[in-house]
């Protein structure tokens, strides 16, 4: 499995109990984990497969084969979980995953004016954080009024910001 085909689905937290269980945080409530998930080896930076022995979505616990003690499970605690993108839930029209938006070129009046550096979804209104060609960082609400077209295949977003947005 190529790394570019993988996406972060959640994070492993502290151990729980004496059998090697770990607390689990999934970044999207609809994610269904496949039998094999991956974590990054800190030394080699390669993704290492882990086979799920059981998962309890209510208690938010997970256990992997071969990790039968708290000491062994600690080796993988605090790591991000990677899964193949194909395992992500299908989204509705006009819904996107953050990884699909980050890195997109921003187009205004047929000119590339910048690139999405980050998506800020901490508030009720999602914002695109855009690094513009003039090296300024600008924030644009991710709403139909300003974002006209999102083309994740070609990594382009066409915008129509308010007058004066570029002078901020």
Short mmCIF file of N, CA, C and O in Angstrom, two decimals, residues 79-160:
data_model
loop_
_atom_site.label_atom_id
_atom_site.label_comp_id
_atom_site.label_asym_id
_atom_site.label_seq_id
_atom_site.Cartn_x
_atom_site.Cartn_y
_atom_site.Cartn_z
N UNK A 79 0.07 7.12 18.76
CA UNK A 79 0.34 7.12 17.31
C UNK A 79 -0.93 7.35 16.52
O UNK A 79 -2.02 7.01 16.96
N UNK A 80 -0.75 7.93 15.34
CA UNK A 80 -1.86 8.12 14.42
C UNK A 80 -2.15 6.81 13.70
O UNK A 80 -1.22 6.04 13.40
N UNK A 81 -3.41 6.55 13.38
CA UNK A 81 -3.82 5.37 12.64
C UNK A 81 -4.05 5.76 11.19
O UNK A 81 -4.79 6.70 10.91
N UNK A 82 -3.44 5.03 10.28
CA UNK A 82 -3.61 5.26 8.84
C UNK A 82 -4.45 4.12 8.25
O UNK A 82 -4.28 2.97 8.64
N UNK A 83 -5.33 4.48 7.33
CA UNK A 83 -6.10 3.48 6.59
C UNK A 83 -6.09 3.87 5.11
O UNK A 83 -5.84 5.03 4.78
N UNK A 84 -6.36 2.90 4.21
CA UNK A 84 -6.47 3.26 2.80
C UNK A 84 -7.63 4.24 2.58
O UNK A 84 -8.69 4.09 3.20
N UNK A 85 -7.44 5.22 1.72
CA UNK A 85 -8.49 6.21 1.43
C UNK A 85 -9.79 5.54 1.01
O UNK A 85 -10.87 6.03 1.33
N UNK A 86 -9.69 4.41 0.33
CA UNK A 86 -10.90 3.72 -0.15
C UNK A 86 -11.80 3.26 0.99
O UNK A 86 -12.97 2.97 0.77
N UNK A 87 -11.27 3.21 2.22
CA UNK A 87 -12.07 2.79 3.37
C UNK A 87 -12.84 3.95 4.01
O UNK A 87 -13.61 3.73 4.93
N UNK A 88 -12.63 5.16 3.52
CA UNK A 88 -13.37 6.30 4.07
C UNK A 88 -14.82 6.23 3.61
O UNK A 88 -15.11 5.80 2.50
N UNK A 89 -15.72 6.72 4.45
CA UNK A 89 -17.13 6.75 4.04
C UNK A 89 -17.31 7.68 2.84
O UNK A 89 -16.62 8.69 2.72
N UNK A 90 -18.23 7.30 1.98
CA UNK A 90 -18.55 8.16 0.83
C UNK A 90 -19.25 9.41 1.34
O UNK A 90 -20.08 9.34 2.24
N UNK A 91 -18.89 10.53 0.76
CA UNK A 91 -19.50 11.81 1.17
C UNK A 91 -20.57 12.22 0.19
O UNK A 91 -20.60 11.77 -0.95
N UNK A 92 -21.44 13.08 0.65
CA UNK A 92 -22.46 13.64 -0.23
C UNK A 92 -21.84 14.66 -1.17
O UNK A 92 -20.70 15.10 -0.97
N UNK A 93 -22.61 15.04 -2.17
CA UNK A 93 -22.16 16.08 -3.10
C UNK A 93 -21.84 17.34 -2.29
O UNK A 93 -22.54 17.66 -1.33
N UNK A 94 -20.78 18.02 -2.66
CA UNK A 94 -20.34 19.25 -1.99
C UNK A 94 -19.85 19.02 -0.56
O UNK A 94 -19.85 19.93 0.26
N UNK A 95 -19.44 17.79 -0.23
CA UNK A 95 -18.77 17.50 1.04
C UNK A 95 -17.37 17.00 0.70
O UNK A 95 -17.20 16.27 -0.28
N UNK A 96 -16.40 17.38 1.52
CA UNK A 96 -15.01 17.04 1.23
C UNK A 96 -14.29 16.70 2.53
O UNK A 96 -14.63 17.20 3.59
N UNK A 97 -13.28 15.86 2.39
CA UNK A 97 -12.37 15.62 3.50
C UNK A 97 -11.31 16.71 3.46
O UNK A 97 -10.94 17.21 2.39
N UNK A 98 -10.80 17.07 4.63
CA UNK A 98 -9.80 18.14 4.72
C UNK A 98 -8.59 17.83 3.84
O UNK A 98 -8.08 18.71 3.15
N UNK A 99 -8.12 16.58 3.84
CA UNK A 99 -6.93 16.25 3.05
C UNK A 99 -7.17 16.49 1.55
O UNK A 99 -6.21 16.70 0.80
N UNK A 100 -8.42 16.48 1.11
CA UNK A 100 -8.72 16.74 -0.30
C UNK A 100 -8.61 18.22 -0.62
O UNK A 100 -8.35 18.59 -1.76
N UNK A 101 -8.83 19.08 0.36
CA UNK A 101 -8.85 20.53 0.17
C UNK A 101 -7.46 21.13 0.36
O UNK A 101 -7.04 22.02 -0.39
N UNK A 102 -6.73 20.65 1.37
CA UNK A 102 -5.40 21.20 1.64
C UNK A 102 -4.50 20.94 0.43
O UNK A 102 -4.48 19.86 -0.13
N UNK A 103 -3.77 21.99 0.04
CA UNK A 103 -2.87 21.89 -1.11
C UNK A 103 -3.51 22.30 -2.42
O UNK A 103 -2.83 22.41 -3.43
N UNK A 104 -4.82 22.52 -2.43
CA UNK A 104 -5.49 22.96 -3.66
C UNK A 104 -5.05 24.37 -4.03
O UNK A 104 -4.86 25.23 -3.17
N UNK A 105 -4.90 24.60 -5.34
CA UNK A 105 -4.62 25.94 -5.82
C UNK A 105 -5.91 26.75 -5.78
O UNK A 105 -7.00 26.23 -6.06
N UNK A 106 -5.77 28.03 -5.45
CA UNK A 106 -6.92 28.93 -5.39
C UNK A 106 -6.91 29.78 -6.66
O UNK A 106 -5.90 30.41 -6.99
N UNK A 107 -8.04 29.77 -7.37
CA UNK A 107 -8.15 30.47 -8.65
C UNK A 107 -9.20 31.57 -8.53
O UNK A 107 -10.30 31.34 -8.05
N UNK A 108 -8.81 32.78 -8.98
CA UNK A 108 -9.72 33.92 -9.01
C UNK A 108 -9.54 34.61 -10.35
O UNK A 108 -8.43 34.96 -10.74
N UNK A 109 -10.63 34.77 -11.08
CA UNK A 109 -10.61 35.38 -12.42
C UNK A 109 -9.55 34.71 -13.31
O UNK A 109 -8.72 35.38 -13.93
N UNK A 110 -9.58 33.38 -13.35
CA UNK A 110 -8.70 32.55 -14.19
C UNK A 110 -7.22 32.66 -13.86
O UNK A 110 -6.37 32.28 -14.66
N UNK A 111 -6.87 33.18 -12.69
CA UNK A 111 -5.46 33.27 -12.28
C UNK A 111 -5.29 32.55 -10.95
O UNK A 111 -6.14 32.66 -10.05
N UNK A 112 -4.18 31.83 -10.83
CA UNK A 112 -3.86 31.18 -9.56
C UNK A 112 -3.36 32.27 -8.62
O UNK A 112 -2.39 32.97 -8.92
N UNK A 113 -4.08 32.45 -7.51
CA UNK A 113 -3.73 33.51 -6.57
C UNK A 113 -3.12 32.98 -5.27
O UNK A 113 -2.63 33.76 -4.46
N UNK A 114 -3.14 31.67 -5.08
CA UNK A 114 -2.57 31.11 -3.87
C UNK A 114 -2.86 29.63 -3.75
O UNK A 114 -3.26 28.98 -4.72
N UNK A 115 -2.65 29.12 -2.54
CA UNK A 115 -2.81 27.69 -2.27
C UNK A 115 -3.37 27.51 -0.86
O UNK A 115 -3.02 28.27 0.05
N UNK A 116 -4.25 26.53 -0.69
CA UNK A 116 -4.80 26.24 0.64
C UNK A 116 -3.71 25.60 1.49
O UNK A 116 -3.21 24.52 1.18
N UNK A 117 -3.32 26.32 2.54
CA UNK A 117 -2.31 25.82 3.47
C UNK A 117 -2.94 24.88 4.49
O UNK A 117 -2.35 23.89 4.88
N UNK A 118 -4.15 25.27 4.94
CA UNK A 118 -4.80 24.53 6.01
C UNK A 118 -6.30 24.81 5.95
O UNK A 118 -6.73 25.79 5.37
N UNK A 119 -7.05 23.93 6.56
CA UNK A 119 -8.49 24.13 6.71
C UNK A 119 -8.75 24.22 8.21
O UNK A 119 -8.36 23.33 8.96
N UNK A 120 -9.38 25.30 8.64
CA UNK A 120 -9.69 25.47 10.05
C UNK A 120 -11.16 25.15 10.26
O UNK A 120 -12.04 25.90 9.84
N UNK A 121 -11.42 24.01 10.91
CA UNK A 121 -12.80 23.58 11.13
C UNK A 121 -13.16 23.56 12.61
O UNK A 121 -14.09 22.88 13.02
N UNK A 122 -12.44 24.34 13.41
CA UNK A 122 -12.69 24.34 14.85
C UNK A 122 -13.93 25.15 15.24
O UNK A 122 -14.49 24.93 16.29
N UNK A 123 -14.31 26.08 14.42
CA UNK A 123 -15.49 26.91 14.69
C UNK A 123 -16.66 26.39 13.87
O UNK A 123 -16.48 25.60 12.95
N UNK A 124 -17.87 26.86 14.16
CA UNK A 124 -19.02 26.42 13.35
C UNK A 124 -18.84 26.73 11.86
O UNK A 124 -19.30 25.98 11.01
N UNK A 125 -18.15 27.82 11.55
CA UNK A 125 -17.88 28.17 10.15
C UNK A 125 -16.47 27.71 9.79
O UNK A 125 -15.51 28.10 10.43
N UNK A 126 -16.35 26.88 8.76
CA UNK A 126 -15.05 26.39 8.29
C UNK A 126 -14.38 27.49 7.47
O UNK A 126 -15.02 28.17 6.67
N UNK A 127 -13.07 27.64 7.68
CA UNK A 127 -12.29 28.63 6.94
C UNK A 127 -11.17 27.96 6.17
O UNK A 127 -10.54 27.03 6.67
N UNK A 128 -10.91 28.46 4.96
CA UNK A 128 -9.72 28.08 4.22
C UNK A 128 -8.63 29.05 4.62
O UNK A 128 -8.84 30.27 4.60
N UNK A 129 -7.48 28.54 4.97
CA UNK A 129 -6.32 29.38 5.26
C UNK A 129 -5.45 29.31 4.02
O UNK A 129 -4.91 28.25 3.68
N UNK A 130 -5.35 30.45 3.34
CA UNK A 130 -4.74 30.49 2.02
C UNK A 130 -3.46 31.30 2.05
O UNK A 130 -3.44 32.43 2.54
N UNK A 131 -2.38 30.69 1.53
CA UNK A 131 -1.14 31.45 1.35
C UNK A 131 -1.19 31.99 -0.07
O UNK A 131 -1.14 31.25 -1.05
N UNK A 132 -1.29 33.32 -0.16
CA UNK A 132 -1.43 33.97 -1.47
C UNK A 132 -0.07 34.23 -2.10
O UNK A 132 0.97 34.15 -1.44
N UNK A 133 -0.09 34.52 -3.39
CA UNK A 133 1.13 34.77 -4.16
C UNK A 133 1.95 35.93 -3.58
O UNK A 133 3.15 35.99 -3.78
N UNK A 134 1.28 36.87 -2.89
CA UNK A 134 2.00 38.00 -2.29
C UNK A 134 2.57 37.63 -0.91
O UNK A 134 2.99 38.50 -0.15
N UNK A 135 2.59 36.32 -0.59
CA UNK A 135 3.11 35.77 0.66
C UNK A 135 2.26 36.09 1.89
O UNK A 135 2.66 35.79 3.00
N UNK A 136 1.11 36.71 1.70
CA UNK A 136 0.21 36.96 2.83
C UNK A 136 -0.68 35.74 3.05
O UNK A 136 -1.04 35.05 2.10
N UNK A 137 -1.02 35.53 4.31
CA UNK A 137 -1.96 34.47 4.66
C UNK A 137 -3.33 35.14 4.81
O UNK A 137 -3.48 36.12 5.53
N UNK A 138 -4.32 34.60 4.08
CA UNK A 138 -5.68 35.14 4.14
C UNK A 138 -6.65 34.02 4.50
O UNK A 138 -6.43 32.87 4.15
N UNK A 139 -7.72 34.42 5.15
CA UNK A 139 -8.75 33.49 5.58
C UNK A 139 -9.99 33.72 4.73
O UNK A 139 -10.40 34.85 4.53
N UNK A 140 -10.57 32.62 4.24
CA UNK A 140 -11.77 32.73 3.43
C UNK A 140 -12.81 31.74 3.97
O UNK A 140 -12.53 30.54 4.06
N UNK A 141 -14.01 32.23 4.33
CA UNK A 141 -15.05 31.29 4.77
C UNK A 141 -15.35 30.29 3.66
O UNK A 141 -15.48 30.67 2.50
N UNK A 142 -15.46 29.03 4.02
CA UNK A 142 -15.73 27.96 3.05
C UNK A 142 -17.24 27.86 2.88
O UNK A 142 -17.89 26.93 3.38
N UNK A 143 -17.80 28.86 2.18
CA UNK A 143 -19.24 28.91 1.93
C UNK A 143 -19.48 29.20 0.44
O UNK A 143 -18.60 29.75 -0.24
N UNK A 144 -20.67 28.85 -0.03
CA UNK A 144 -21.01 29.01 -1.45
C UNK A 144 -20.86 30.44 -1.95
O UNK A 144 -20.57 30.66 -3.12
N UNK A 145 -21.06 31.40 -1.09
CA UNK A 145 -20.95 32.80 -1.48
C UNK A 145 -19.55 33.13 -2.00
O UNK A 145 -19.39 33.93 -2.92
N UNK A 146 -18.51 32.50 -1.42
CA UNK A 146 -17.12 32.80 -1.79
C UNK A 146 -16.43 31.66 -2.56
O UNK A 146 -15.53 31.90 -3.33
N UNK A 147 -16.84 30.43 -2.31
CA UNK A 147 -16.23 29.27 -2.97
C UNK A 147 -17.21 28.78 -4.03
O UNK A 147 -18.25 28.24 -3.72
N UNK A 148 -16.85 28.99 -5.29
CA UNK A 148 -17.77 28.67 -6.40
C UNK A 148 -17.62 27.23 -6.87
O UNK A 148 -18.61 26.57 -7.15
N UNK A 149 -16.39 26.75 -7.01
CA UNK A 149 -16.16 25.41 -7.53
C UNK A 149 -15.01 24.76 -6.77
O UNK A 149 -13.97 25.39 -6.56
N UNK A 150 -15.21 23.50 -6.39
CA UNK A 150 -14.14 22.71 -5.78
C UNK A 150 -13.90 21.52 -6.68
O UNK A 150 -14.80 20.71 -6.91
N UNK A 151 -12.68 21.43 -7.22
CA UNK A 151 -12.29 20.33 -8.10
C UNK A 151 -11.15 19.58 -7.42
O UNK A 151 -10.00 19.91 -7.60
N UNK A 152 -11.52 18.56 -6.61
CA UNK A 152 -10.49 17.83 -5.86
C UNK A 152 -9.62 16.99 -6.78
O UNK A 152 -8.45 16.75 -6.46
N UNK A 153 -10.15 16.56 -7.91
CA UNK A 153 -9.36 15.75 -8.86
C UNK A 153 -8.17 16.55 -9.38
O UNK A 153 -7.05 16.04 -9.47
N UNK A 154 -8.40 17.82 -9.73
CA UNK A 154 -7.35 18.67 -10.28
C UNK A 154 -6.75 19.61 -9.24
O UNK A 154 -5.94 20.48 -9.59
N UNK A 155 -7.18 19.45 -7.98
CA UNK A 155 -6.65 20.25 -6.87
C UNK A 155 -6.79 21.75 -7.12
O UNK A 155 -5.85 22.52 -6.96
N UNK A 156 -7.99 22.18 -7.55
CA UNK A 156 -8.27 23.60 -7.81
C UNK A 156 -9.58 24.01 -7.16
O UNK A 156 -10.55 23.28 -7.17
N UNK A 157 -9.57 25.22 -6.60
CA UNK A 157 -10.77 25.81 -6.02
C UNK A 157 -10.94 27.19 -6.63
O UNK A 157 -10.02 28.02 -6.58
N UNK A 158 -12.11 27.43 -7.21
CA UNK A 158 -12.40 28.74 -7.80
C UNK A 158 -13.17 29.55 -6.77
O UNK A 158 -14.18 29.09 -6.22
N UNK A 159 -12.67 30.78 -6.52
CA UNK A 159 -13.29 31.63 -5.50
C UNK A 159 -13.77 32.96 -6.08
O UNK A 159 -13.31 33.38 -7.15
N UNK A 160 -14.69 33.58 -5.37
CA UNK A 160 -15.14 34.96 -5.67
C UNK A 160 -15.24 35.67 -4.32
O UNK A 160 -16.33 35.79 -3.76
#
